[in-house]
Amino acid sequence: MGDIKVQKSRHRMFTAELNFFGGSVDGSIPYHYVEEPPAGKLKENFKSHSQNVTIEDIRGREHGFDLDTHAFLPLQDVPTKVTPGFNDEEEIKQVYYPEIEKLILENVPGVKKAFIFDHTIRRSKPDSHRSPVFRVHIDQSIESTQQRIKLHLPDEAADLLKDRYRIINVWRPLNGPVQATPLALASGASVKPQVLTPIEHRYPTRTGQTVAVDYDPDLKWHYWSGMKNDEALLIKCSDSADVPGRGTPHSAFIDPRTPAGAPGRESIEVRVLVLG
């Protein structure tokens, strides 16, 4: 297996396996329980199936992508003052959240307000609460974005929903350069509405919505090889505007070129309501 270079990719195109939506097990509305399901209920009631896809490395041509077309944006030279490892939740909220808000305001055209509503740290360890997700998905639907605005900004919601609104995740590695379980992203402009299926995301007190993705050979897959700790991806989940890329399907995957013994990927994603 060849080394994965940070500065220059040796193999720009390669094939890897991704997991796609395979339908609900009984034909009912697909769902996933965030916590333990009620007695007699499955944790989730839908299947997945694997498919080989061609993935293109974007290393070296990061400036060829934008949020309105591709629904993701690679950013370099993204500093942080957070203690390495991101182990202090309070420090993340007090230090990293303002950094992310500034990043969004500087890099998303037209934005008037950025509101961070949560974050997730993923670590490839057996005892980790959250590990990389090996299933193609989009984190939020347009309906759940509207719900989030009403939930987190109730006094402003009516006015905010009259303007453009988006959810964008800010994803960065914590132990880069990333070698194992990197992130694959499909260009938003290649996504057909008919390949998207809403999934009920059932919390104890409310029901949100994520989006599952069927296999489609027309999806254009990318990844950013060897992501470093000072690099970040803006990953758009939803967009009320009629633009080519309204959201990007994404998934962790096994890179067949990963060196033996490569450390498991650790990453943080911050979820942001992007308003205006």
PDB file of C-alpha atoms in Angstrom:
ATOM      1  CA  MET A   1       0.000   0.000   0.000  1.00  0.00           C
ATOM      2  CA  GLY A   2       1.387   3.400  -0.964  1.00  0.00           C
ATOM      3  CA  ASP A   3       1.824   6.271   1.442  1.00  0.00           C
ATOM      4  CA  ILE A   4      -0.792   9.032   1.284  1.00  0.00           C
ATOM      5  CA  LYS A   5       1.070  12.270   0.653  1.00  0.00           C
ATOM      6  CA  VAL A   6      -0.086  15.563   2.140  1.00  0.00           C
ATOM      7  CA  GLN A   7       1.405  17.909  -0.443  1.00  0.00           C
ATOM      8  CA  LYS A   8       0.826  15.955  -3.640  1.00  0.00           C
ATOM      9  CA  SER A   9      -1.452  13.011  -4.341  1.00  0.00           C
ATOM     10  CA  ARG A  10       0.205  10.168  -6.239  1.00  0.00           C
ATOM     11  CA  HIS A  11      -3.092   8.661  -7.375  1.00  0.00           C
ATOM     12  CA  ARG A  12      -5.745  11.307  -8.014  1.00  0.00           C
ATOM     13  CA  MET A  13      -8.490   8.807  -8.920  1.00  0.00           C
ATOM     14  CA  PHE A  14      -9.107   5.551  -7.077  1.00  0.00           C
ATOM     15  CA  THR A  15     -11.910   3.147  -6.208  1.00  0.00           C
ATOM     16  CA  ALA A  16     -13.330   2.571  -2.738  1.00  0.00           C
ATOM     17  CA  GLU A  17     -16.472   1.097  -1.214  1.00  0.00           C
ATOM     18  CA  LEU A  18     -19.284   3.238   0.197  1.00  0.00           C
ATOM     19  CA  ASN A  19     -22.526   2.193   1.904  1.00  0.00           C
ATOM     20  CA  PHE A  20     -25.816   3.470   0.475  1.00  0.00           C
ATOM     21  CA  PHE A  21     -29.473   3.410   1.531  1.00  0.00           C
ATOM     22  CA  GLY A  22     -31.178   0.078   0.930  1.00  0.00           C
ATOM     23  CA  GLY A  23     -34.753   0.839   1.982  1.00  0.00           C
ATOM     24  CA  SER A  24     -36.674   0.221   5.193  1.00  0.00           C
ATOM     25  CA  VAL A  25     -36.960  -3.375   6.352  1.00  0.00           C
ATOM     26  CA  ASP A  26     -40.773  -3.390   6.334  1.00  0.00           C
ATOM     27  CA  GLY A  27     -41.722  -0.605   3.932  1.00  0.00           C
ATOM     28  CA  SER A  28     -42.559   1.828   6.737  1.00  0.00           C
ATOM     29  CA  ILE A  29     -41.081   5.300   7.225  1.00  0.00           C
ATOM     30  CA  PRO A  30     -37.344   4.856   7.896  1.00  0.00           C
ATOM     31  CA  TYR A  31     -36.178   5.984  11.321  1.00  0.00           C
ATOM     32  CA  HIS A  32     -33.203   6.019  13.663  1.00  0.00           C
ATOM     33  CA  TYR A  33     -33.382   6.351  17.465  1.00  0.00           C
ATOM     34  CA  VAL A  34     -30.655   8.640  18.781  1.00  0.00           C
ATOM     35  CA  GLU A  35     -30.767   6.946  22.196  1.00  0.00           C
ATOM     36  CA  GLU A  36     -32.125   3.561  23.261  1.00  0.00           C
ATOM     37  CA  PRO A  37     -35.309   2.634  21.360  1.00  0.00           C
ATOM     38  CA  PRO A  38     -38.570   1.730  23.105  1.00  0.00           C
ATOM     39  CA  ALA A  39     -39.069  -1.918  23.990  1.00  0.00           C
ATOM     40  CA  GLY A  40     -39.738  -3.996  20.910  1.00  0.00           C
ATOM     41  CA  LYS A  41     -38.413  -1.357  18.501  1.00  0.00           C
ATOM     42  CA  LEU A  42     -35.317  -1.631  16.339  1.00  0.00           C
ATOM     43  CA  LYS A  43     -32.610   1.007  16.806  1.00  0.00           C
ATOM     44  CA  GLU A  44     -33.131   1.754  13.117  1.00  0.00           C
ATOM     45  CA  ASN A  45     -35.395   0.099  10.575  1.00  0.00           C
ATOM     46  CA  PHE A  46     -33.513   0.477   7.303  1.00  0.00           C
ATOM     47  CA  LYS A  47     -30.802  -1.380   5.429  1.00  0.00           C
ATOM     48  CA  SER A  48     -27.606  -0.382   3.662  1.00  0.00           C
ATOM     49  CA  HIS A  49     -25.747  -1.900   0.746  1.00  0.00           C
ATOM     50  CA  SER A  50     -22.187  -1.361  -0.414  1.00  0.00           C
ATOM     51  CA  GLN A  51     -21.074  -0.165  -3.824  1.00  0.00           C
ATOM     52  CA  ASN A  52     -17.684   0.615  -5.347  1.00  0.00           C
ATOM     53  CA  VAL A  53     -17.331   4.224  -6.489  1.00  0.00           C
ATOM     54  CA  THR A  54     -14.598   6.293  -8.080  1.00  0.00           C
ATOM     55  CA  ILE A  55     -13.254   9.000  -5.772  1.00  0.00           C
ATOM     56  CA  GLU A  56     -11.145  11.952  -6.892  1.00  0.00           C
ATOM     57  CA  ASP A  57      -8.528  13.574  -4.661  1.00  0.00           C
ATOM     58  CA  ILE A  58      -8.836  17.376  -4.555  1.00  0.00           C
ATOM     59  CA  ARG A  59      -5.424  17.962  -2.955  1.00  0.00           C
ATOM     60  CA  GLY A  60      -3.641  20.681  -4.911  1.00  0.00           C
ATOM     61  CA  ARG A  61      -6.769  22.192  -6.462  1.00  0.00           C
ATOM     62  CA  GLU A  62      -8.687  23.286  -3.400  1.00  0.00           C
ATOM     63  CA  HIS A  63      -9.698  26.590  -5.016  1.00  0.00           C
ATOM     64  CA  GLY A  64     -11.832  24.813  -7.617  1.00  0.00           C
ATOM     65  CA  PHE A  65     -14.756  24.229  -5.245  1.00  0.00           C
ATOM     66  CA  ASP A  66     -17.505  26.447  -3.844  1.00  0.00           C
ATOM     67  CA  LEU A  67     -20.526  26.094  -1.593  1.00  0.00           C
ATOM     68  CA  ASP A  68     -23.217  27.047  -4.112  1.00  0.00           C
ATOM     69  CA  THR A  69     -22.058  24.499  -6.698  1.00  0.00           C
ATOM     70  CA  HIS A  70     -20.369  21.652  -4.847  1.00  0.00           C
ATOM     71  CA  ALA A  71     -21.919  22.233  -1.386  1.00  0.00           C
ATOM     72  CA  PHE A  72     -18.522  21.905   0.257  1.00  0.00           C
ATOM     73  CA  LEU A  73     -15.527  24.200   0.597  1.00  0.00           C
ATOM     74  CA  PRO A  74     -11.951  23.220   1.574  1.00  0.00           C
ATOM     75  CA  LEU A  75     -10.112  25.792   3.691  1.00  0.00           C
ATOM     76  CA  GLN A  76      -6.409  25.914   4.490  1.00  0.00           C
ATOM     77  CA  ASP A  77      -4.488  27.763   7.193  1.00  0.00           C
ATOM     78  CA  VAL A  78      -7.302  27.629   9.742  1.00  0.00           C
ATOM     79  CA  PRO A  79      -5.688  28.327  13.129  1.00  0.00           C
ATOM     80  CA  THR A  80      -7.163  27.535  16.526  1.00  0.00           C
ATOM     81  CA  LYS A  81      -6.206  28.405  20.082  1.00  0.00           C
ATOM     82  CA  VAL A  82      -7.879  25.291  21.489  1.00  0.00           C
ATOM     83  CA  THR A  83      -5.564  22.951  23.400  1.00  0.00           C
ATOM     84  CA  PRO A  84      -4.547  20.059  21.083  1.00  0.00           C
ATOM     85  CA  GLY A  85      -6.791  17.027  21.458  1.00  0.00           C
ATOM     86  CA  PHE A  86      -9.969  19.056  22.027  1.00  0.00           C
ATOM     87  CA  ASN A  87     -10.635  17.273  25.327  1.00  0.00           C
ATOM     88  CA  ASP A  88     -12.165  20.195  27.241  1.00  0.00           C
ATOM     89  CA  GLU A  89     -15.830  20.733  26.351  1.00  0.00           C
ATOM     90  CA  GLU A  90     -15.982  24.146  27.990  1.00  0.00           C
ATOM     91  CA  GLU A  91     -12.880  25.314  26.129  1.00  0.00           C
ATOM     92  CA  ILE A  92     -14.424  24.152  22.855  1.00  0.00           C
ATOM     93  CA  LYS A  93     -17.518  26.266  23.502  1.00  0.00           C
ATOM     94  CA  GLN A  94     -15.665  29.311  24.836  1.00  0.00           C
ATOM     95  CA  VAL A  95     -12.738  29.346  22.397  1.00  0.00           C
ATOM     96  CA  TYR A  96     -13.554  27.231  19.345  1.00  0.00           C
ATOM     97  CA  TYR A  97     -17.157  28.316  18.811  1.00  0.00           C
ATOM     98  CA  PRO A  98     -16.191  32.007  18.317  1.00  0.00           C
ATOM     99  CA  GLU A  99     -13.417  30.910  15.941  1.00  0.00           C
ATOM    100  CA  ILE A 100     -15.923  28.932  13.883  1.00  0.00           C
ATOM    101  CA  GLU A 101     -18.438  31.770  13.840  1.00  0.00           C
ATOM    102  CA  LYS A 102     -15.705  34.071  12.488  1.00  0.00           C
ATOM    103  CA  LEU A 103     -14.701  31.438   9.909  1.00  0.00           C
ATOM    104  CA  ILE A 104     -18.271  31.190   8.616  1.00  0.00           C
ATOM    105  CA  LEU A 105     -18.766  34.952   8.454  1.00  0.00           C
ATOM    106  CA  GLU A 106     -15.531  35.340   6.490  1.00  0.00           C
ATOM    107  CA  ASN A 107     -16.031  32.473   4.041  1.00  0.00           C
ATOM    108  CA  VAL A 108     -19.758  32.207   3.276  1.00  0.00           C
ATOM    109  CA  PRO A 109     -20.944  34.932   0.884  1.00  0.00           C
ATOM    110  CA  GLY A 110     -24.062  36.809   1.954  1.00  0.00           C
ATOM    111  CA  VAL A 111     -24.256  35.444   5.492  1.00  0.00           C
ATOM    112  CA  LYS A 112     -25.700  37.834   8.084  1.00  0.00           C
ATOM    113  CA  LYS A 113     -25.646  35.632  11.166  1.00  0.00           C
ATOM    114  CA  ALA A 114     -24.050  32.358  12.260  1.00  0.00           C
ATOM    115  CA  PHE A 115     -25.516  30.408  15.175  1.00  0.00           C
ATOM    116  CA  ILE A 116     -23.727  27.290  16.447  1.00  0.00           C
ATOM    117  CA  PHE A 117     -26.106  24.742  17.943  1.00  0.00           C
ATOM    118  CA  ASP A 118     -23.851  21.758  18.701  1.00  0.00           C
ATOM    119  CA  HIS A 119     -20.701  19.822  17.908  1.00  0.00           C
ATOM    120  CA  THR A 120     -19.528  16.224  17.762  1.00  0.00           C
ATOM    121  CA  ILE A 121     -16.075  14.745  18.283  1.00  0.00           C
ATOM    122  CA  ARG A 122     -15.414  11.412  16.594  1.00  0.00           C
ATOM    123  CA  ARG A 123     -12.577   9.120  17.581  1.00  0.00           C
ATOM    124  CA  SER A 124     -11.737   5.748  16.022  1.00  0.00           C
ATOM    125  CA  LYS A 125     -11.472   3.953  19.356  1.00  0.00           C
ATOM    126  CA  PRO A 126     -13.505   1.040  20.776  1.00  0.00           C
ATOM    127  CA  ASP A 127     -14.572   3.096  23.809  1.00  0.00           C
ATOM    128  CA  SER A 128     -15.469   6.222  21.832  1.00  0.00           C
ATOM    129  CA  HIS A 129     -19.009   7.552  22.245  1.00  0.00           C
ATOM    130  CA  ARG A 130     -19.034   8.695  18.606  1.00  0.00           C
ATOM    131  CA  SER A 131     -16.998   7.056  15.861  1.00  0.00           C
ATOM    132  CA  PRO A 132     -16.808   7.766  12.096  1.00  0.00           C
ATOM    133  CA  VAL A 133     -20.039   7.029  10.192  1.00  0.00           C
ATOM    134  CA  PHE A 134     -19.628   4.536   7.338  1.00  0.00           C
ATOM    135  CA  ARG A 135     -22.884   5.325   5.557  1.00  0.00           C
ATOM    136  CA  VAL A 136     -23.592   7.947   2.915  1.00  0.00           C
ATOM    137  CA  HIS A 137     -25.873  10.576   4.421  1.00  0.00           C
ATOM    138  CA  ILE A 138     -26.684  14.262   4.778  1.00  0.00           C
ATOM    139  CA  ASP A 139     -26.983  15.463   8.363  1.00  0.00           C
ATOM    140  CA  GLN A 140     -30.052  17.680   7.960  1.00  0.00           C
ATOM    141  CA  SER A 141     -32.997  18.119   5.603  1.00  0.00           C
ATOM    142  CA  ILE A 142     -34.534  21.482   4.746  1.00  0.00           C
ATOM    143  CA  GLU A 143     -37.453  20.585   7.054  1.00  0.00           C
ATOM    144  CA  SER A 144     -35.158  19.878   9.995  1.00  0.00           C
ATOM    145  CA  THR A 145     -33.288  23.114   9.277  1.00  0.00           C
ATOM    146  CA  GLN A 146     -36.544  25.030   9.639  1.00  0.00           C
ATOM    147  CA  GLN A 147     -37.203  23.099  12.845  1.00  0.00           C
ATOM    148  CA  ARG A 148     -33.753  23.993  14.173  1.00  0.00           C
ATOM    149  CA  ILE A 149     -34.307  27.686  13.526  1.00  0.00           C
ATOM    150  CA  LYS A 150     -37.613  27.584  15.426  1.00  0.00           C
ATOM    151  CA  LEU A 151     -36.026  25.570  18.246  1.00  0.00           C
ATOM    152  CA  HIS A 152     -32.889  27.649  18.793  1.00  0.00           C
ATOM    153  CA  LEU A 153     -34.007  31.119  17.682  1.00  0.00           C
ATOM    154  CA  PRO A 154     -37.761  31.185  18.403  1.00  0.00           C
ATOM    155  CA  ASP A 155     -38.088  34.961  18.736  1.00  0.00           C
ATOM    156  CA  GLU A 156     -36.453  35.587  15.354  1.00  0.00           C
ATOM    157  CA  ALA A 157     -37.649  32.509  13.481  1.00  0.00           C
ATOM    158  CA  ALA A 158     -40.505  34.075  11.514  1.00  0.00           C
ATOM    159  CA  ASP A 159     -38.227  36.736  10.024  1.00  0.00           C
ATOM    160  CA  LEU A 160     -35.244  34.420   9.543  1.00  0.00           C
ATOM    161  CA  LEU A 161     -37.329  31.942   7.565  1.00  0.00           C
ATOM    162  CA  LYS A 162     -38.217  34.685   5.058  1.00  0.00           C
ATOM    163  CA  ASP A 163     -34.546  35.005   4.096  1.00  0.00           C
ATOM    164  CA  ARG A 164     -31.984  32.435   2.969  1.00  0.00           C
ATOM    165  CA  TYR A 165     -31.046  29.819   5.556  1.00  0.00           C
ATOM    166  CA  ARG A 166     -28.550  26.973   5.586  1.00  0.00           C
ATOM    167  CA  ILE A 167     -26.914  24.486   7.890  1.00  0.00           C
ATOM    168  CA  ILE A 168     -23.177  24.105   7.401  1.00  0.00           C
ATOM    169  CA  ASN A 169     -20.926  21.728   9.305  1.00  0.00           C
ATOM    170  CA  VAL A 170     -17.320  22.739   9.918  1.00  0.00           C
ATOM    171  CA  TRP A 171     -15.223  19.545   9.905  1.00  0.00           C
ATOM    172  CA  ARG A 172     -11.549  19.328  10.835  1.00  0.00           C
ATOM    173  CA  PRO A 173      -9.157  16.557  11.879  1.00  0.00           C
ATOM    174  CA  LEU A 174      -7.658  16.494  15.360  1.00  0.00           C
ATOM    175  CA  ASN A 175      -4.778  14.078  14.730  1.00  0.00           C
ATOM    176  CA  GLY A 176      -3.813  14.851  11.148  1.00  0.00           C
ATOM    177  CA  PRO A 177      -2.575  14.219   8.638  1.00  0.00           C
ATOM    178  CA  VAL A 178      -5.587  11.948   8.138  1.00  0.00           C
ATOM    179  CA  GLN A 179      -4.663   8.524   6.787  1.00  0.00           C
ATOM    180  CA  ALA A 180      -7.336   6.139   8.080  1.00  0.00           C
ATOM    181  CA  THR A 181     -11.110   6.526   7.545  1.00  0.00           C
ATOM    182  CA  PRO A 182     -11.057   9.823   5.649  1.00  0.00           C
ATOM    183  CA  LEU A 183     -14.209  11.580   4.491  1.00  0.00           C
ATOM    184  CA  ALA A 184     -15.712  11.221   1.003  1.00  0.00           C
ATOM    185  CA  LEU A 185     -18.006  13.971  -0.293  1.00  0.00           C
ATOM    186  CA  ALA A 186     -20.269  14.038  -3.327  1.00  0.00           C
ATOM    187  CA  SER A 187     -20.549  17.253  -5.302  1.00  0.00           C
ATOM    188  CA  GLY A 188     -23.907  18.800  -4.461  1.00  0.00           C
ATOM    189  CA  ALA A 189     -24.518  19.640  -8.123  1.00  0.00           C
ATOM    190  CA  SER A 190     -24.458  15.920  -8.978  1.00  0.00           C
ATOM    191  CA  VAL A 191     -27.225  15.023  -6.508  1.00  0.00           C
ATOM    192  CA  LYS A 192     -30.658  14.204  -7.944  1.00  0.00           C
ATOM    193  CA  PRO A 193     -33.642  14.762  -5.617  1.00  0.00           C
ATOM    194  CA  GLN A 194     -34.962  11.250  -6.287  1.00  0.00           C
ATOM    195  CA  VAL A 195     -31.931   9.595  -4.639  1.00  0.00           C
ATOM    196  CA  LEU A 196     -32.646  11.297  -1.296  1.00  0.00           C
ATOM    197  CA  THR A 197     -34.833   9.732   1.415  1.00  0.00           C
ATOM    198  CA  PRO A 198     -35.717  11.523   4.681  1.00  0.00           C
ATOM    199  CA  ILE A 199     -34.935   9.541   7.839  1.00  0.00           C
ATOM    200  CA  GLU A 200     -36.788  10.304  11.065  1.00  0.00           C
ATOM    201  CA  HIS A 201     -34.106  11.133  13.640  1.00  0.00           C
ATOM    202  CA  ARG A 202     -35.919  10.346  16.884  1.00  0.00           C
ATOM    203  CA  TYR A 203     -34.759  12.097  20.047  1.00  0.00           C
ATOM    204  CA  PRO A 204     -36.454  11.473  23.413  1.00  0.00           C
ATOM    205  CA  THR A 205     -38.434  14.735  23.212  1.00  0.00           C
ATOM    206  CA  ARG A 206     -38.681  15.507  19.490  1.00  0.00           C
ATOM    207  CA  THR A 207     -38.145  14.086  16.009  1.00  0.00           C
ATOM    208  CA  GLY A 208     -35.678  15.631  13.583  1.00  0.00           C
ATOM    209  CA  GLN A 209     -34.705  14.511  10.115  1.00  0.00           C
ATOM    210  CA  THR A 210     -31.558  13.355   8.365  1.00  0.00           C
ATOM    211  CA  VAL A 211     -31.246  12.258   4.737  1.00  0.00           C
ATOM    212  CA  ALA A 212     -30.233   8.864   3.356  1.00  0.00           C
ATOM    213  CA  VAL A 213     -28.775   8.532  -0.135  1.00  0.00           C
ATOM    214  CA  ASP A 214     -29.370   5.858  -2.778  1.00  0.00           C
ATOM    215  CA  TYR A 215     -26.519   4.723  -4.988  1.00  0.00           C
ATOM    216  CA  ASP A 216     -26.324   6.710  -8.220  1.00  0.00           C
ATOM    217  CA  PRO A 217     -23.463   6.280 -10.717  1.00  0.00           C
ATOM    218  CA  ASP A 218     -23.789   9.970 -11.608  1.00  0.00           C
ATOM    219  CA  LEU A 219     -22.716  11.138  -8.148  1.00  0.00           C
ATOM    220  CA  LYS A 220     -19.270  12.782  -8.362  1.00  0.00           C
ATOM    221  CA  TRP A 221     -17.146  11.743  -5.393  1.00  0.00           C
ATOM    222  CA  HIS A 222     -14.200  13.638  -3.912  1.00  0.00           C
ATOM    223  CA  TYR A 223     -11.941  13.562  -0.897  1.00  0.00           C
ATOM    224  CA  TRP A 224      -9.104  15.692   0.454  1.00  0.00           C
ATOM    225  CA  SER A 225      -6.059  13.527   1.063  1.00  0.00           C
ATOM    226  CA  GLY A 226      -3.915  13.911   4.149  1.00  0.00           C
ATOM    227  CA  MET A 227      -5.985  16.614   5.817  1.00  0.00           C
ATOM    228  CA  LYS A 228      -3.973  18.445   8.455  1.00  0.00           C
ATOM    229  CA  ASN A 229      -5.097  19.917  11.755  1.00  0.00           C
ATOM    230  CA  ASP A 230      -5.051  23.443  10.313  1.00  0.00           C
ATOM    231  CA  GLU A 231      -7.355  22.506   7.433  1.00  0.00           C
ATOM    232  CA  ALA A 232     -11.143  22.434   7.543  1.00  0.00           C
ATOM    233  CA  LEU A 233     -14.067  21.493   5.339  1.00  0.00           C
ATOM    234  CA  LEU A 234     -17.284  23.472   5.209  1.00  0.00           C
ATOM    235  CA  ILE A 235     -19.929  20.826   4.495  1.00  0.00           C
ATOM    236  CA  LYS A 236     -23.357  22.149   3.550  1.00  0.00           C
ATOM    237  CA  CYS A 237     -26.293  20.062   4.741  1.00  0.00           C
ATOM    238  CA  SER A 238     -29.200  22.152   3.488  1.00  0.00           C
ATOM    239  CA  ASP A 239     -29.934  25.404   1.693  1.00  0.00           C
ATOM    240  CA  SER A 240     -33.221  27.213   1.119  1.00  0.00           C
ATOM    241  CA  ALA A 241     -31.840  28.922  -2.003  1.00  0.00           C
ATOM    242  CA  ASP A 242     -32.284  27.411  -5.455  1.00  0.00           C
ATOM    243  CA  VAL A 243     -28.598  26.743  -6.155  1.00  0.00           C
ATOM    244  CA  PRO A 244     -27.001  23.719  -7.901  1.00  0.00           C
ATOM    245  CA  GLY A 245     -25.515  22.313  -4.692  1.00  0.00           C
ATOM    246  CA  ARG A 246     -28.037  22.343  -1.845  1.00  0.00           C
ATOM    247  CA  GLY A 247     -26.290  19.691   0.264  1.00  0.00           C
ATOM    248  CA  THR A 248     -23.403  17.253   0.019  1.00  0.00           C
ATOM    249  CA  PRO A 249     -23.766  13.528   0.746  1.00  0.00           C
ATOM    250  CA  HIS A 250     -20.741  12.320   2.684  1.00  0.00           C
ATOM    251  CA  SER A 251     -19.360   9.283   4.467  1.00  0.00           C
ATOM    252  CA  ALA A 252     -16.279   7.914   6.150  1.00  0.00           C
ATOM    253  CA  PHE A 253     -14.635   5.224   4.041  1.00  0.00           C
ATOM    254  CA  ILE A 254     -11.782   2.753   4.050  1.00  0.00           C
ATOM    255  CA  ASP A 255      -9.039   4.054   1.773  1.00  0.00           C
ATOM    256  CA  PRO A 256      -7.460   0.947   0.201  1.00  0.00           C
ATOM    257  CA  ARG A 257      -4.099   2.747   0.136  1.00  0.00           C
ATOM    258  CA  THR A 258      -3.983   3.381   3.886  1.00  0.00           C
ATOM    259  CA  PRO A 259      -0.591   2.333   5.329  1.00  0.00           C
ATOM    260  CA  ALA A 260      -0.637  -0.565   7.778  1.00  0.00           C
ATOM    261  CA  GLY A 261      -0.768   0.662  11.369  1.00  0.00           C
ATOM    262  CA  ALA A 262      -2.036   4.142  10.479  1.00  0.00           C
ATOM    263  CA  PRO A 263      -3.668   5.851  13.485  1.00  0.00           C
ATOM    264  CA  GLY A 264      -7.456   5.986  13.583  1.00  0.00           C
ATOM    265  CA  ARG A 265      -8.938   9.289  12.536  1.00  0.00           C
ATOM    266  CA  GLU A 266     -10.089  11.807  15.144  1.00  0.00           C
ATOM    267  CA  SER A 267     -12.177  14.801  14.097  1.00  0.00           C
ATOM    268  CA  ILE A 268     -14.566  17.494  15.255  1.00  0.00           C
ATOM    269  CA  GLU A 269     -17.599  18.798  13.397  1.00  0.00           C
ATOM    270  CA  VAL A 270     -19.420  21.945  14.473  1.00  0.00           C
ATOM    271  CA  ARG A 271     -22.968  22.482  13.210  1.00  0.00           C
ATOM    272  CA  VAL A 272     -23.962  26.009  12.301  1.00  0.00           C
ATOM    273  CA  LEU A 273     -27.199  27.721  11.313  1.00  0.00           C
ATOM    274  CA  VAL A 274     -26.077  30.080   8.549  1.00  0.00           C
ATOM    275  CA  LEU A 275     -28.627  32.843   8.114  1.00  0.00           C
ATOM    276  CA  GLY A 276     -28.884  35.280   5.220  1.00  0.00           C
TER     277      GLY A 276
END
